[in-house]
Coordinates of C-alpha atoms and ligand atoms in Angstrom, one line a residue:
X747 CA 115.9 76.2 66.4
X748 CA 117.3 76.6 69.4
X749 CA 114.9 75.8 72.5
X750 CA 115.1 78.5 75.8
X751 CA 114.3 78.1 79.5
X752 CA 110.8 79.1 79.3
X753 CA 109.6 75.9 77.0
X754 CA 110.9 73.7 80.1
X755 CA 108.1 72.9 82.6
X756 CA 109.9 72.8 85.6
X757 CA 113.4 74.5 86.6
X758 CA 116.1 72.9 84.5
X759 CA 118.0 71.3 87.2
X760 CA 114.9 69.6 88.6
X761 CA 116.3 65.7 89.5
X762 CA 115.1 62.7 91.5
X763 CA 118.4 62.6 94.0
X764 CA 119.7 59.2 95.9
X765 CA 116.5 59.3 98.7
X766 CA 113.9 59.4 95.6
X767 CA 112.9 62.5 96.3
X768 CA 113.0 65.7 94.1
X769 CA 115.7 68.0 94.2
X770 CA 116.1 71.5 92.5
X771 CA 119.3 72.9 92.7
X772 CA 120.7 70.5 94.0
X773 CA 118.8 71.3 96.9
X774 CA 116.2 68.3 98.8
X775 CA 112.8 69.5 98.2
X776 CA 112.3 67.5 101.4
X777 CA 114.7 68.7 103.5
X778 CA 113.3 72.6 102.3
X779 CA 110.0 71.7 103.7
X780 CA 111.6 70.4 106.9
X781 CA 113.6 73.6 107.2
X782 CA 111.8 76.3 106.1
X783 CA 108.5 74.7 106.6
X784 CA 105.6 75.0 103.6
X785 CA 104.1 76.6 101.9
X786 CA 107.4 77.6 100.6
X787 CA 108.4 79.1 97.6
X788 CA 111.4 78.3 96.2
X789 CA 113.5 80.0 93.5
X790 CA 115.9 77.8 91.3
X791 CA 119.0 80.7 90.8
X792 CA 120.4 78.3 87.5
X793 CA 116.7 78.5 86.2
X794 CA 116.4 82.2 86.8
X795 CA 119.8 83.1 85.1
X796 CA 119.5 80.7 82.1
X797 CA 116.5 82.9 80.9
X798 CA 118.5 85.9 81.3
X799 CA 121.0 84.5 79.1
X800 CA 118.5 82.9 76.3
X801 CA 117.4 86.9 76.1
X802 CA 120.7 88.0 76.2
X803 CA 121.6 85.4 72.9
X804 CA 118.3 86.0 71.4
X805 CA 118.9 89.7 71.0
X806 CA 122.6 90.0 70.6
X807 CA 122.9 90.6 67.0
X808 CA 120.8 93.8 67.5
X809 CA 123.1 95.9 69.8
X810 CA 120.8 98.9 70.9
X811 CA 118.8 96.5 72.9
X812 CA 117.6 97.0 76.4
X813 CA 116.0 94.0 78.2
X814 CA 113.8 95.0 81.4
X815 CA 112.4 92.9 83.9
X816 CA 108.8 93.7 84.5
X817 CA 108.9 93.1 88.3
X818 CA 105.4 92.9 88.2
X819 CA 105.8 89.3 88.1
X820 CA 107.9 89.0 91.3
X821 CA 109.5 91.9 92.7
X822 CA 111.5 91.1 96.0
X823 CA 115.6 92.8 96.8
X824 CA 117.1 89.4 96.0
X825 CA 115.2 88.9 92.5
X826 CA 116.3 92.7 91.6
X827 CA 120.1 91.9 92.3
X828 CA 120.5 88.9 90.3
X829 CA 118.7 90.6 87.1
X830 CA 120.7 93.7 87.6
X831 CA 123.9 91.2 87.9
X832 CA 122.1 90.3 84.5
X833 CA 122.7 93.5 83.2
X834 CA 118.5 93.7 83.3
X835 CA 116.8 96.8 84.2
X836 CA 113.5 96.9 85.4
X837 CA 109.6 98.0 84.6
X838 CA 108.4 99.0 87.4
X839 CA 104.8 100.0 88.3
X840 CA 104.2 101.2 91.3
X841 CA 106.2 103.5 94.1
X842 CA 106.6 99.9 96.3
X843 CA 108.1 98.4 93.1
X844 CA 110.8 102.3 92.7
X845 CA 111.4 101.6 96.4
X846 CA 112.1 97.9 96.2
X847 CA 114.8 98.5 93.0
X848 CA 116.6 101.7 94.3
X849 CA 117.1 100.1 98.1
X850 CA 118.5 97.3 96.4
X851 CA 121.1 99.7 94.6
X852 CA 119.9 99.2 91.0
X853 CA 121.2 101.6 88.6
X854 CA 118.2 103.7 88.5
X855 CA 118.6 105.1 85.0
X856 CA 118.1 101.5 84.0
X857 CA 114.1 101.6 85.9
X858 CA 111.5 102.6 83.9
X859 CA 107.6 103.7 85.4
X860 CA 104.4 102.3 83.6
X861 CA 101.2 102.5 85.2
X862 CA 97.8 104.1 83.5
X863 CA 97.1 105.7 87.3
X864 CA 100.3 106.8 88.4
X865 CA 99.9 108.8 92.0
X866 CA 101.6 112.0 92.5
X867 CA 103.8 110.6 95.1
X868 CA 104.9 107.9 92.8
X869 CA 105.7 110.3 90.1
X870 CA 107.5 112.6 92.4
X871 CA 109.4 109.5 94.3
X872 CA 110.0 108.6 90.7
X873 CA 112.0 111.9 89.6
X874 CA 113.4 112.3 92.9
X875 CA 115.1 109.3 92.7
X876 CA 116.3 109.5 89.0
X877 CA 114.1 107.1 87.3
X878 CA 115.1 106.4 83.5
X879 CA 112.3 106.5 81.7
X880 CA 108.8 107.3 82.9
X881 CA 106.3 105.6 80.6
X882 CA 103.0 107.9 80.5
X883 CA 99.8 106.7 80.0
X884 CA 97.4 109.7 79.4
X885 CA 96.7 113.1 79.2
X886 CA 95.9 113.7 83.1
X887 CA 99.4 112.1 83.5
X888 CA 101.2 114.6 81.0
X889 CA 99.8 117.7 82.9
X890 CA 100.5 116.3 85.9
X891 CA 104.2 114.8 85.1
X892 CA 105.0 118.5 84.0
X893 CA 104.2 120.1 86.5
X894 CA 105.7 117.8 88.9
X895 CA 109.2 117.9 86.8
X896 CA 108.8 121.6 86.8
X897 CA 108.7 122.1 90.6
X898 CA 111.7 120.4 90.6
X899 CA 113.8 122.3 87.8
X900 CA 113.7 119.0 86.3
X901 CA 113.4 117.3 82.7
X902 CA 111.7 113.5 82.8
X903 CA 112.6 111.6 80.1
X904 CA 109.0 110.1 78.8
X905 CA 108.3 107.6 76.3
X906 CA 104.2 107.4 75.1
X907 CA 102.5 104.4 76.1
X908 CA 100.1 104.0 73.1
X909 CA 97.4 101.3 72.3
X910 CA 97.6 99.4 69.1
X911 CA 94.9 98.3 68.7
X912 CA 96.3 94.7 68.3
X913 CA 94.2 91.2 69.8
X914 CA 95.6 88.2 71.0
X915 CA 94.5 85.5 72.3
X916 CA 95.2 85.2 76.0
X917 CA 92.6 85.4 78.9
X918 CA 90.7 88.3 78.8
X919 CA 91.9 89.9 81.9
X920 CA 95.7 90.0 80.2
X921 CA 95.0 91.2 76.9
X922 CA 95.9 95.0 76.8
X923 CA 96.7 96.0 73.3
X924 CA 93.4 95.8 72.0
X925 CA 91.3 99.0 71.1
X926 CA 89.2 99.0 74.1
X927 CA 92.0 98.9 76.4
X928 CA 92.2 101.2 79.7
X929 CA 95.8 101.4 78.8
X930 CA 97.9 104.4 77.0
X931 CA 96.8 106.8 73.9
X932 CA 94.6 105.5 71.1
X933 CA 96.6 106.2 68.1
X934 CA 94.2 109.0 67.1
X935 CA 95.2 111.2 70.6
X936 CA 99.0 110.6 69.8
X937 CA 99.1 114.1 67.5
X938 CA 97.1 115.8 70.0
X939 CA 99.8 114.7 73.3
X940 CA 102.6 115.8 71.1
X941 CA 101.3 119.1 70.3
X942 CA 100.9 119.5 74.5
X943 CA 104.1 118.0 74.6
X944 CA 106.0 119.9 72.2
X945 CA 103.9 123.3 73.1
X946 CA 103.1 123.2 76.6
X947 CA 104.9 120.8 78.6
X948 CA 108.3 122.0 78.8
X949 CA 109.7 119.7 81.4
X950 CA 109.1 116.6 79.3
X951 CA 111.5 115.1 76.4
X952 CA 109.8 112.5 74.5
X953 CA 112.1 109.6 73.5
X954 CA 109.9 107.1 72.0
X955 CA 106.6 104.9 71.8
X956 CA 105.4 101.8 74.2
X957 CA 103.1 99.5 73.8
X958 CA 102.4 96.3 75.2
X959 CA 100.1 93.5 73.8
X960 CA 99.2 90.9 76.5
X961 CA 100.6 88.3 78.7
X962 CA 101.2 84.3 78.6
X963 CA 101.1 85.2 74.6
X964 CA 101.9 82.0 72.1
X965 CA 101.3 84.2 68.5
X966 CA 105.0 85.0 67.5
X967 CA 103.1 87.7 64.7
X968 CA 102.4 90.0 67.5
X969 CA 105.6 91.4 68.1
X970 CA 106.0 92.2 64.7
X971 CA 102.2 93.5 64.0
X972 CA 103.5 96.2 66.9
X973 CA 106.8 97.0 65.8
X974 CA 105.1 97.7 62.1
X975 CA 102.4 100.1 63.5
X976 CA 104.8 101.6 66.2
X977 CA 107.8 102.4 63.4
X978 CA 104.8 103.9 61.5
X979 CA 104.1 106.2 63.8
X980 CA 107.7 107.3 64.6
X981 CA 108.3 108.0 60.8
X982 CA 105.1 110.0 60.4
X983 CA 105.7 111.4 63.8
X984 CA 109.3 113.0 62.5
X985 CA 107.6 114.0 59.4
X986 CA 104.9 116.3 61.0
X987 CA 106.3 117.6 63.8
X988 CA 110.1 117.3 63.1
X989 CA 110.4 115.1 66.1
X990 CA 113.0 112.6 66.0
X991 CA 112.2 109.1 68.3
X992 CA 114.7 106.7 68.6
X993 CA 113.2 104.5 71.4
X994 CA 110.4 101.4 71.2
X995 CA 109.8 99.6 74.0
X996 CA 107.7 96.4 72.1
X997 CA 106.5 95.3 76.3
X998 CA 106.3 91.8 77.7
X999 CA 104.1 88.5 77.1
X1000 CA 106.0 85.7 75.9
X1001 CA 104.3 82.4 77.7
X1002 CA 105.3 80.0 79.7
X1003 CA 104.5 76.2 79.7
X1004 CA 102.6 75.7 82.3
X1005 CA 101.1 72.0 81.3
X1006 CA 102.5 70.0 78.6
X1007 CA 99.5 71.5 76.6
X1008 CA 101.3 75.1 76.4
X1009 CA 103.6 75.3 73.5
X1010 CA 105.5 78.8 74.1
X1011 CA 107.5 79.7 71.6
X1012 CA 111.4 80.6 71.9
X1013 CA 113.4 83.7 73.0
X1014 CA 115.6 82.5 70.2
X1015 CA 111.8 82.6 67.6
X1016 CA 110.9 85.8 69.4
X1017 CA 114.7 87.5 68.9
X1018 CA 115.0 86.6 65.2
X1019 CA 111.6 87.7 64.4
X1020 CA 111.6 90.9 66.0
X1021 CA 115.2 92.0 64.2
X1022 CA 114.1 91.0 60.7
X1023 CA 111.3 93.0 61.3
X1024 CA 113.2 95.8 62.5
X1025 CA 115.8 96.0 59.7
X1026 CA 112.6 95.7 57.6
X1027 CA 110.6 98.7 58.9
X1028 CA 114.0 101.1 59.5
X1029 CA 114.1 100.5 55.7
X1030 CA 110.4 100.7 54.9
X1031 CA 109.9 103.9 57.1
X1032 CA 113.5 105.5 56.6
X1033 CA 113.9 106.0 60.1
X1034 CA 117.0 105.7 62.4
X1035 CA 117.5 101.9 63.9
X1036 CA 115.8 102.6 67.3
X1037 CA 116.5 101.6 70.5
X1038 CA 114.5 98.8 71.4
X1039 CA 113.4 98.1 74.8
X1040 CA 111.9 94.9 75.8
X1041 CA 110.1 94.1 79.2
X1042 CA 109.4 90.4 80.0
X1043 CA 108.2 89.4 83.2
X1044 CA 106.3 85.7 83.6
X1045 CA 109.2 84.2 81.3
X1046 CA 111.8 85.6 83.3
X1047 CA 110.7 84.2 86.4
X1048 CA 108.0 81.9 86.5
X1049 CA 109.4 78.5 85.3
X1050 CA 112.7 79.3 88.2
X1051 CA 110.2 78.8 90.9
X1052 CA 107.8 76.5 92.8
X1053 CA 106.0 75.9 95.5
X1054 CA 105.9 73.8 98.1
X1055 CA 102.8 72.4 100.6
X1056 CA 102.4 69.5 102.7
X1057 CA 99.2 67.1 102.3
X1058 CA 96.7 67.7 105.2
X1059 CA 93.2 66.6 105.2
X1060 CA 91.5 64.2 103.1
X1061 CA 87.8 64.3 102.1
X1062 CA 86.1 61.3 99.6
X1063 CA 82.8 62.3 98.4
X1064 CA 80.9 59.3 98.0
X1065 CA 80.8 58.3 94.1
X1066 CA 82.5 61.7 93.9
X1067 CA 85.5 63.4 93.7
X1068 CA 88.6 62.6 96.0
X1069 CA 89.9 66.2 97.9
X1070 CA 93.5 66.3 99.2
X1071 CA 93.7 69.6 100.8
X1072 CA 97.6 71.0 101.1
X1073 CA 98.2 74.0 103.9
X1074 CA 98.0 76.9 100.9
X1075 CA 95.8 77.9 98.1
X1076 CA 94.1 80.9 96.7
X1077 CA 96.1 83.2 99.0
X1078 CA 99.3 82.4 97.8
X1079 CA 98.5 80.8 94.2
X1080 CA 95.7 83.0 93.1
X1081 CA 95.7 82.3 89.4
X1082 CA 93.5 79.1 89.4
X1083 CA 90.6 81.2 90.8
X1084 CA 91.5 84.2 88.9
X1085 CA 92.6 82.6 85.7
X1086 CA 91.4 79.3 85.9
X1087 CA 94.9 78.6 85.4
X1088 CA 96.5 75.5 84.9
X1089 CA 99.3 73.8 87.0
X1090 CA 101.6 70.5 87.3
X1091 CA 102.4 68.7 90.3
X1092 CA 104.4 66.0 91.8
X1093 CA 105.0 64.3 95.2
X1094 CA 108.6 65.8 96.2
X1095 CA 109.0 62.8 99.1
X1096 CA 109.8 59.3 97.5
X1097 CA 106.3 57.7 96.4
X1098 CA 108.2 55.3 94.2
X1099 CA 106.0 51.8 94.4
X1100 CA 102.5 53.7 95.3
X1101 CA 100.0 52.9 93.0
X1102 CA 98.5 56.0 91.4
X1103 CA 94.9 57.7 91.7
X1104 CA 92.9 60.8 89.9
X1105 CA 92.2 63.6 93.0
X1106 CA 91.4 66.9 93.4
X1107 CA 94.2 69.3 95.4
X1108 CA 92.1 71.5 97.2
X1109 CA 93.5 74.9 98.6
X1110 CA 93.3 75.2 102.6
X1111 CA 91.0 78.9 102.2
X1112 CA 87.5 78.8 102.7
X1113 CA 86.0 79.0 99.8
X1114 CA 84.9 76.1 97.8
X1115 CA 86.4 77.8 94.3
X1116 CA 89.8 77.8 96.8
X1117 CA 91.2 74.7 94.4
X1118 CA 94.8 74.5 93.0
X1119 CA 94.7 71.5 90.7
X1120 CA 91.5 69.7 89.4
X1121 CA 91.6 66.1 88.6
X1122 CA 95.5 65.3 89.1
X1123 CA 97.1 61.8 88.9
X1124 CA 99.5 61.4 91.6
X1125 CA 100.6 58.5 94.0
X1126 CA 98.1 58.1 96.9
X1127 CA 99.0 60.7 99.2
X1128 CA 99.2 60.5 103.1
X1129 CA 99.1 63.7 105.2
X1130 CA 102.5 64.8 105.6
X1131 CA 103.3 63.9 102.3
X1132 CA 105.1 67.2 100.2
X1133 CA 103.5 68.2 97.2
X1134 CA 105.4 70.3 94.6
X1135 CA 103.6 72.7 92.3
X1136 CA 105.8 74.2 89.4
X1137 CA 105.9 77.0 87.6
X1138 CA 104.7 79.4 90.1
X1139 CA 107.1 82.2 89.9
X1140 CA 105.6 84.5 88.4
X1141 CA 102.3 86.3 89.7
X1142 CA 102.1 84.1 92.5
X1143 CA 103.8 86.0 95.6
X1144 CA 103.6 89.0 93.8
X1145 CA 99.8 88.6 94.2
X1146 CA 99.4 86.7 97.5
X1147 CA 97.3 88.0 100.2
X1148 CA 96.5 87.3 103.7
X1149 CA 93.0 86.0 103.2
X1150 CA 91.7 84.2 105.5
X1151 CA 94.3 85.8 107.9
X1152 CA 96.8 83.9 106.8
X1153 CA 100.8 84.1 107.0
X1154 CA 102.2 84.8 103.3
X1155 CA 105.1 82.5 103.0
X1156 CA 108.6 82.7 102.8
X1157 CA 110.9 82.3 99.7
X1158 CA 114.2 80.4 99.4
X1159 CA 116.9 80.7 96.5
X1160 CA 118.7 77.5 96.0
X1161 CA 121.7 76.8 93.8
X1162 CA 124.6 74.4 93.9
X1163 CA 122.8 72.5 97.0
X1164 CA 122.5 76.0 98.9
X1165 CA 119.3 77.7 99.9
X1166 CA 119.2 80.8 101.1
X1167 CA 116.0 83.1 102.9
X1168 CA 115.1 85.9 100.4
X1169 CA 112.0 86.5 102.1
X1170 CA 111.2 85.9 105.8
X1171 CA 107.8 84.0 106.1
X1172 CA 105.5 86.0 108.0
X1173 CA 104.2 85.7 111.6
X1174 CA 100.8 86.0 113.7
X1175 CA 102.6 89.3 114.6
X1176 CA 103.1 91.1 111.2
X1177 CA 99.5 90.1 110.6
X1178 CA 97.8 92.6 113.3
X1179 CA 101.1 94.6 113.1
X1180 CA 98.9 97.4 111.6
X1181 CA 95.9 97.1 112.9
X1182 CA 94.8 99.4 115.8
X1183 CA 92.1 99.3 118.6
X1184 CA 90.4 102.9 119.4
X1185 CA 91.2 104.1 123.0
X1186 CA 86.9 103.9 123.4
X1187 CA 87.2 99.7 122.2
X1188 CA 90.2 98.4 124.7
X1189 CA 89.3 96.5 127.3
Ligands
LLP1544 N1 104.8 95.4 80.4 C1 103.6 95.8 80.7 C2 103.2 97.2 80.3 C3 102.7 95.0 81.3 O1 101.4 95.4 81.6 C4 103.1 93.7 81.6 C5 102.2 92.7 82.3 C6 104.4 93.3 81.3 C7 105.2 94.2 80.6 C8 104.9 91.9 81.6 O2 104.2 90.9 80.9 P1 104.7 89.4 81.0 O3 106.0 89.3 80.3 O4 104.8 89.0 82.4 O5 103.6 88.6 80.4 N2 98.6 88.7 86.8 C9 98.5 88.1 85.4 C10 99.4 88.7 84.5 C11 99.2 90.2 84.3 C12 100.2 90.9 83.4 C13 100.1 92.4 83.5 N3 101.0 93.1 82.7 C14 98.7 86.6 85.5 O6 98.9 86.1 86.6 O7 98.6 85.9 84.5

């Protein structure tokens, strides 16, 4: 079977060039940190776009599907343009993530809005600016959806987020399909949001179901496992209430490979499974071949992008452990603490004929959990020396802070030996640009 971008650990035209040092596309990782300075976050456009097409391919031979990007996972103008050049639309789930799409000029009919606590400025930014799809969550959202549409002489087009009650085995804090979820209807309030629906809420058209299982998921049986319960439902739905769905959105989750311990499976798997199933349950359940939509965001973007840092301090704990600290961390990588997530490295400057050594990277934030990689094997490092961490990009900018006080970095796009700025890092002055000193405190 085919193999697809997110089974490759680093971006796919990741090279040692003529100095000895690591290049991604085409682009001196070297030269990136002298020109942009670190930490820097660099996006590999090939990478990125490769992806795009394995979904594409994986999905062609079922025509009524829609593949969204769930910018959760990096949501910046630049990103947005290439997927929509991608023909991708987008999950969005929050008003910052509308705003960020629509003053990018995305299509917005392509946009759809999930979110279990959507505000009523984000559903009214949402209508106002023609959002496709508006994926709702719960009953407090139905009421208040309507009456927001309503005011507005509007209809939103809504699609039921609903909880499948389906496990899988991911960390705990991504798994959302299970019973005890926070997320959408349990499937024994589905009857009673349709009767509201179909009864009361005049200003909403329901389209279909959503659900969404976890993130960083290996098990190819989940996708299918959904799309039998969610077909289920559609069929029984049209049979007691005459209500014809024709839309599934079956969500995100397919992994990345992180370490060379992560064994994703294909888009290619993913795509074959999740048709045969289809044509199985439009049989089963006699029901019209739905639109299916499909909203990946971690293997869309994570293994395009990397990070880099430069070596600082050094600290050898006697008989102990050996800390290189880099000028980043939790702060702009938090999935190590979060997660304790797993990441690869490498020495982007030429190390070629240093002997090798087992240390700990240690994040610059002060905290002592503040550590990127535990017990690596890289060449001896010197300060100065440029470290590059792959696979970070997904869920790494898109959930940096400024701890510590600390400048987020910027971003770069390279292809075909070109990098480009696609986000400015920041200064000392965006830092206290909102904060504000009562007339009473100035000196
Ligand atoms: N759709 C819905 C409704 C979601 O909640 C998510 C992710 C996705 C799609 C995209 O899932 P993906 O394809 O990226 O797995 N911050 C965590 C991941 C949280 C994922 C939340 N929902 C991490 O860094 O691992």
């Amino acid at each position: 079977m085919q193999i697809s971008t997110n089974q490759s650990l680093k971006p796919l035209t990741t090279q040692i060039n003529e100095n000895g040092n690591l290049s991604i596309g085409g682009c001196d990782l070297v030269e990136l940190a002298d020109k942009y300075g670190t930490p820097l976050y660099v996006i590999d456009e090939k990478t990125l776009r490769s992806i795009c097409s394995d979904y594409k391919k994986a999905f062609e031979k079922y025509p009524k599907t829609k593949m969204m990007y769930a910018s959760k996972a990096l949501c910046t103008s630049a990103i947005a343009s290439i997927l929509a050049e991608e023909d991708f639309g987008f999950d969005t789930v929050s008003g910052g993530e509308i705003y960020t799409v629509y003053k990018a000029g995305i299509d917005m009919e392509k946009v759809l809005f999930n979110g279990n606590n959507k505000s009523y400025d984000e559903l009214n930014l949402a209508l106002e600016v023609g959002v496709g799809r508006i994926s709702v969550d719960n009953f407090f959202e139905l009421a208040l959806l309507n009456e927001i549409a309503q005011s507005k002489n509007k209809t939103a087009e809504i699609l039921l987020r609903i909880t499948p009650g389906i496990e899988c085995h991911t960390h705990e804090y991504i798994q959302t399909g299970h019973l005890d979820s926070k997320f959408g209807f349990d499937l024994t309030q589905i009857d009673n949001a349709i009767d509201l629906i179909i009864n009361e809420y005049k200003n909403l058209n329901l389209k279909g179901l959503h659900a969404h299982i976890g993130s960083q998921i290996f098990e190819t049986s989940i996708f299918p496992d959904e799309i039998e319960i969610m077909a289920k439902e559609i069929a029984r739905i049209e049979e007691k209430f005459g209500l014809h769905l024709t839309e599934m959105n079956i969500g995100g989750g397919l992994g990345v490979k992180y370490t060379n311990l992560d064994n994703p499976p294909s888009t290619y798997q993913i795509g074959e499974l999740v048709i045969n199933k289809l044509n199985e349950v439009v049989e089963k359940y006699n029901i019209e071949p739905p639109t299916i939509f499909l909203e990946p965001g971690r293997s869309i973007i994570s293994t395009s992008g990397i990070t880099l840092y430069t070596v600082g301090s050094t600290k050898q704990v006697p008989q102990g452990t050996k800390y290189i600290a880099i000028d980043g961390g939790m702060a702009d990588n938090p999935r190590p603490s979060m997660y304790q997530a797993k990441y690869i490295a490498e020495v982007a400057n030429n190390k070629e004929n240093t002997p090798k050594e087992k240390i700990t990277l240690a994040g610059r934030f002060c905290e002592s959990g503040d550590i990127l990689i535990k017990d690596i094997e890289l060449p001896q490092l010197e300060q100065g020396d440029i470290i590059c961490v792959y696979n970070t990009g997904a869920y790494n900018y898109s959930m940096a802070s400024n701890y510590n006080r600390v400048q987020k970095p910027a971003m770069v796009l390279v292809n075909d030996a070109n990098s480009e700025i696609i986000i400015n890092r920041e200064t000392l002055d965006d830092l206290i640009a909102h904060d504000i000193i009562p007339d009473r405190l100035k000196k």
